[in-house]
């Protein structure tokens, strides 16, 4: 998978850490960050917020036929996590043999997402692991 | 004097037993288990490497220390399995802990002792007020050639330590350090080679035992302390046997080293080994107690430290994850074919 290092570099903060934002006017949290709050519109007061990544599995699906980048990791699980701090976040969920189920407690981990062949960049990203 | 402000360690969840490896090669597991004093070893998942292990340990260390990561002025990562030949692991770690950009960083390599070499560098940098805090990490995902004796022990894991000068914040003071270094061909890996080589007769006596003994004796001389002045001792642990032998030779008893002897249940984490041993010992230690640590890196050299535990360890303990708990929680046993798959030895076309 070919990608530009420039696009990797721009997104590094939200790939490594769950950096979203919070509207300090109403307390609503967002990931990925939004320019204005859905509820407050022009009254939005947006402030960057780093989520700690703890939450529970909201939905998931097991991928058996992977895309090229993940051919060596199939089958793998992707899902939506409801963070304790509010937002729903999509991500890979590591199934360590005990299965994944709805409501399962997870926390964030720092892992490799994929690599550009033998000589290209390594892409790191947060994933979710059982707590 | 500089000291430890916080620490964290990380060991992957996957384990492979000596029985499972011995089964594949038709060897006797009992003689290997007793010969090396090792039961099982950790194995990284296919999405883990020295950078992810270092980052996980670093995040725990920042949390444990209670400091703002942006105050860290230097990050050193010691490893012999840095994911890139050129592109520092330390930069990946600094971004993963949101340390900001106003810092110096570098990767270090000295076989299994690069993490303690980083600790010595940070002692000098904090004592001289060049930086407020620094972080040193030892992390590895070591590989043994399939069928080689190292395959039973080469494992994955790491630990991170934050060093600073402020006494009130220190969980332990680094009283002093001393090293012993020589050009010894006991173990090496050439650029681009997938697996390390070892120089048979150079690995035990002239390598491990000579360097650890000399460095520890130099520390005794420098501090005027003896084995029984320390409550605990941690030695590099390439297997479960060597550290017990070298401890005895230096006059230590089993009860001084048992808390930090982790290799029998996770294998040799290389750059992580003596630092994870120190972390496990600190998990247990009380204010006023003294710890001796002597690392070893092939090639070869040893760094020895005298450490005294301070009051702040009790207050910070609630934010630490104990090594012994971490390594027994969420453990998953894998078989030899999944072991090869996760090490990238077998791939789909
Ligand atoms: Zn709002």
CSV table of N, CA and C in Angstrom, one decimal, chain A residues 12-13 16-17 19 50 71-75 94 96-98 107-113 118 120-124 127 130-131, chain B residues 10 13-14 45-49 51-52 55-56 59 83-84 87 92 95-98 321 329-332 341 346-349:
chain,number,residue,atom,x,y,z
A,12,UNK,N,-0.5,12.3,12.5
A,12,UNK,CA,0.2,11.5,13.5
A,12,UNK,C,-0.5,11.6,14.9
A,13,UNK,N,-0.9,12.8,15.2
A,13,UNK,CA,-1.5,13.0,16.6
A,13,UNK,C,-2.7,12.2,16.8
A,16,UNK,N,-1.7,8.1,16.8
A,16,UNK,CA,-0.9,7.6,17.9
A,16,UNK,C,-1.8,7.8,19.2
A,17,UNK,N,-2.4,8.9,19.3
A,17,UNK,CA,-3.2,9.2,20.5
A,17,UNK,C,-4.6,9.6,20.0
A,19,UNK,N,-6.7,12.1,20.0
A,19,UNK,CA,-6.8,13.5,20.3
A,19,UNK,C,-8.0,14.0,19.5
A,50,UNK,N,-7.4,15.0,24.8
A,50,UNK,CA,-6.8,13.7,24.5
A,50,UNK,C,-7.5,12.7,25.4
A,71,UNK,N,-3.4,-8.7,5.0
A,71,UNK,CA,-3.5,-10.1,4.6
A,71,UNK,C,-2.9,-11.0,5.6
A,72,UNK,N,-1.8,-10.6,6.3
A,72,UNK,CA,-1.2,-11.5,7.3
A,72,UNK,C,-1.9,-11.5,8.7
A,73,UNK,N,-2.8,-10.5,8.9
A,73,UNK,CA,-3.4,-10.5,10.2
A,73,UNK,C,-4.8,-11.1,10.2
A,74,UNK,N,-5.4,-11.4,9.1
A,74,UNK,CA,-6.7,-12.0,9.0
A,74,UNK,C,-6.8,-13.3,9.7
A,75,UNK,N,-7.8,-13.7,10.4
A,75,UNK,CA,-9.0,-12.9,10.6
A,75,UNK,C,-8.7,-11.9,11.7
A,94,UNK,N,-8.2,-6.1,19.4
A,94,UNK,CA,-7.3,-7.3,19.4
A,94,UNK,C,-8.1,-8.4,20.2
A,96,UNK,N,-7.6,-11.7,21.8
A,96,UNK,CA,-6.5,-12.6,22.2
A,96,UNK,C,-6.9,-14.0,22.5
A,97,UNK,N,-7.8,-14.5,21.6
A,97,UNK,CA,-8.2,-15.9,21.7
A,97,UNK,C,-9.5,-16.1,22.6
A,98,UNK,N,-9.8,-15.1,23.4
A,98,UNK,CA,-11.0,-15.2,24.3
A,98,UNK,C,-12.3,-14.7,23.6
A,107,UNK,N,-9.2,-1.1,26.5
A,107,UNK,CA,-8.4,0.1,26.7
A,107,UNK,C,-7.6,0.2,25.4
A,108,UNK,N,-7.0,1.4,25.3
A,108,UNK,CA,-6.2,1.6,24.0
A,108,UNK,C,-4.8,1.1,24.2
A,109,UNK,N,-4.2,0.6,23.0
A,109,UNK,CA,-2.9,0.1,23.0
A,109,UNK,C,-2.2,0.8,21.8
A,110,UNK,N,-0.9,0.8,21.8
A,110,UNK,CA,-0.1,1.4,20.7
A,110,UNK,C,0.5,0.2,19.9
A,111,UNK,N,0.0,0.1,18.7
A,111,UNK,CA,0.4,-1.0,17.8
A,111,UNK,C,0.8,-0.6,16.4
A,112,UNK,N,1.4,-1.6,15.7
A,112,UNK,CA,1.6,-1.4,14.3
A,112,UNK,C,0.2,-1.5,13.6
A,113,UNK,N,-0.1,-0.7,12.6
A,113,UNK,CA,-1.3,-0.9,11.8
A,113,UNK,C,-1.0,-1.6,10.5
A,118,UNK,N,8.5,-4.1,2.2
A,118,UNK,CA,9.8,-4.4,2.9
A,118,UNK,C,10.6,-3.2,3.3
A,120,UNK,N,9.3,0.3,3.0
A,120,UNK,CA,8.6,1.6,3.3
A,120,UNK,C,8.4,1.8,4.8
A,121,UNK,N,7.5,2.8,5.0
A,121,UNK,CA,7.3,3.2,6.4
A,121,UNK,C,6.4,2.2,7.2
A,122,UNK,N,6.6,2.3,8.5
A,122,UNK,CA,5.7,1.5,9.4
A,122,UNK,C,4.7,2.4,9.9
A,123,UNK,N,3.4,2.0,9.9
A,123,UNK,CA,2.3,2.9,10.4
A,123,UNK,C,1.9,2.4,11.7
A,124,UNK,N,2.1,3.3,12.7
A,124,UNK,CA,1.6,2.9,14.1
A,124,UNK,C,0.2,3.6,14.3
A,127,UNK,N,-5.0,0.9,18.9
A,127,UNK,CA,-5.9,-0.2,18.7
A,127,UNK,C,-6.6,-0.5,20.1
A,130,UNK,N,-8.4,-6.0,25.3
A,130,UNK,CA,-9.1,-6.3,26.5
A,130,UNK,C,-8.5,-5.6,27.7
A,131,UNK,N,-9.3,-5.0,28.6
A,131,UNK,CA,-8.8,-4.3,29.7
A,131,UNK,C,-8.2,-5.3,30.8
B,10,UNK,N,6.3,-3.2,30.2
B,10,UNK,CA,5.4,-3.8,29.3
B,10,UNK,C,5.9,-5.1,28.7
B,13,UNK,N,1.4,-10.2,25.8
B,13,UNK,CA,0.5,-11.3,26.4
B,13,UNK,C,0.9,-12.7,26.0
B,14,UNK,N,1.4,-12.8,24.7
B,14,UNK,CA,1.5,-14.2,24.2
B,14,UNK,C,2.7,-14.9,24.9
B,45,UNK,N,3.0,-10.0,19.5
B,45,UNK,CA,2.0,-10.2,18.4
B,45,UNK,C,2.7,-9.7,17.1
B,46,UNK,N,2.1,-10.0,16.0
B,46,UNK,CA,2.6,-9.5,14.7
B,46,UNK,C,2.5,-8.0,14.6
B,47,UNK,N,1.7,-7.3,15.4
B,47,UNK,CA,1.6,-5.9,15.4
B,47,UNK,C,2.4,-5.2,16.5
B,48,UNK,N,3.2,-6.0,17.2
B,48,UNK,CA,4.1,-5.4,18.2
B,48,UNK,C,5.5,-5.4,17.8
B,49,UNK,N,6.3,-4.4,18.1
B,49,UNK,CA,7.7,-4.3,17.9
B,49,UNK,C,8.4,-3.5,19.0
B,51,UNK,N,9.3,-0.6,19.2
B,51,UNK,CA,8.7,0.8,19.4
B,51,UNK,C,7.4,0.7,20.1
B,52,UNK,N,6.5,-0.2,19.8
B,52,UNK,CA,5.2,-0.3,20.5
B,52,UNK,C,5.4,-0.7,21.9
B,55,UNK,N,6.8,2.3,23.7
B,55,UNK,CA,5.7,3.4,23.9
B,55,UNK,C,4.8,3.0,25.0
B,56,UNK,N,4.4,1.7,25.1
B,56,UNK,CA,3.5,1.2,26.2
B,56,UNK,C,4.2,1.4,27.5
B,59,UNK,N,4.4,5.2,28.4
B,59,UNK,CA,3.1,5.8,28.9
B,59,UNK,C,2.9,5.4,30.3
B,83,UNK,N,12.9,-1.0,15.1
B,83,UNK,CA,12.1,-1.4,13.9
B,83,UNK,C,12.8,-0.8,12.6
B,84,UNK,N,13.4,0.3,12.7
B,84,UNK,CA,14.1,0.9,11.5
B,84,UNK,C,15.6,0.8,11.8
B,87,UNK,N,15.9,5.7,11.4
B,87,UNK,CA,14.7,6.4,11.9
B,87,UNK,C,14.5,6.0,13.3
B,92,UNK,N,9.3,8.1,17.8
B,92,UNK,CA,8.0,7.4,17.8
B,92,UNK,C,7.5,7.5,19.2
B,95,UNK,N,6.4,11.0,20.4
B,95,UNK,CA,5.0,11.4,19.9
B,95,UNK,C,3.9,10.6,20.6
B,96,UNK,N,4.2,9.3,20.9
B,96,UNK,CA,3.2,8.4,21.5
B,96,UNK,C,2.9,8.9,22.9
B,97,UNK,N,3.8,9.5,23.6
B,97,UNK,CA,3.6,10.0,25.0
B,97,UNK,C,3.3,11.5,24.9
B,98,UNK,N,3.1,12.1,23.8
B,98,UNK,CA,2.9,13.6,23.6
B,98,UNK,C,3.9,14.4,24.4
B,321,UNK,N,1.5,-0.3,37.8
B,321,UNK,CA,1.0,-1.6,37.5
B,321,UNK,C,2.1,-2.6,37.8
B,329,UNK,N,-1.4,-11.5,34.0
B,329,UNK,CA,-2.8,-11.2,33.6
B,329,UNK,C,-2.9,-11.3,32.0
B,330,UNK,N,-4.0,-11.8,31.5
B,330,UNK,CA,-4.3,-11.8,30.1
B,330,UNK,C,-3.3,-12.7,29.3
B,331,UNK,N,-2.6,-13.6,29.9
B,331,UNK,CA,-1.6,-14.4,29.3
B,331,UNK,C,-2.3,-15.4,28.3
B,332,UNK,N,-1.8,-15.5,27.0
B,332,UNK,CA,-2.3,-16.4,26.0
B,332,UNK,C,-1.2,-17.3,25.5
B,341,UNK,N,4.3,-17.6,12.8
B,341,UNK,CA,3.5,-16.7,12.0
B,341,UNK,C,3.6,-15.3,12.6
B,346,UNK,N,6.4,-17.1,8.6
B,346,UNK,CA,5.6,-17.6,7.5
B,346,UNK,C,4.6,-16.5,7.1
B,347,UNK,N,4.4,-16.3,5.9
B,347,UNK,CA,3.5,-15.3,5.4
B,347,UNK,C,2.6,-15.8,4.3
B,348,UNK,N,1.4,-15.2,4.1
B,348,UNK,CA,0.5,-15.6,3.0
B,348,UNK,C,1.1,-15.0,1.7
B,349,UNK,N,0.9,-15.8,0.6
B,349,UNK,CA,1.3,-15.3,-0.7
B,349,UNK,C,0.5,-14.1,-1.1
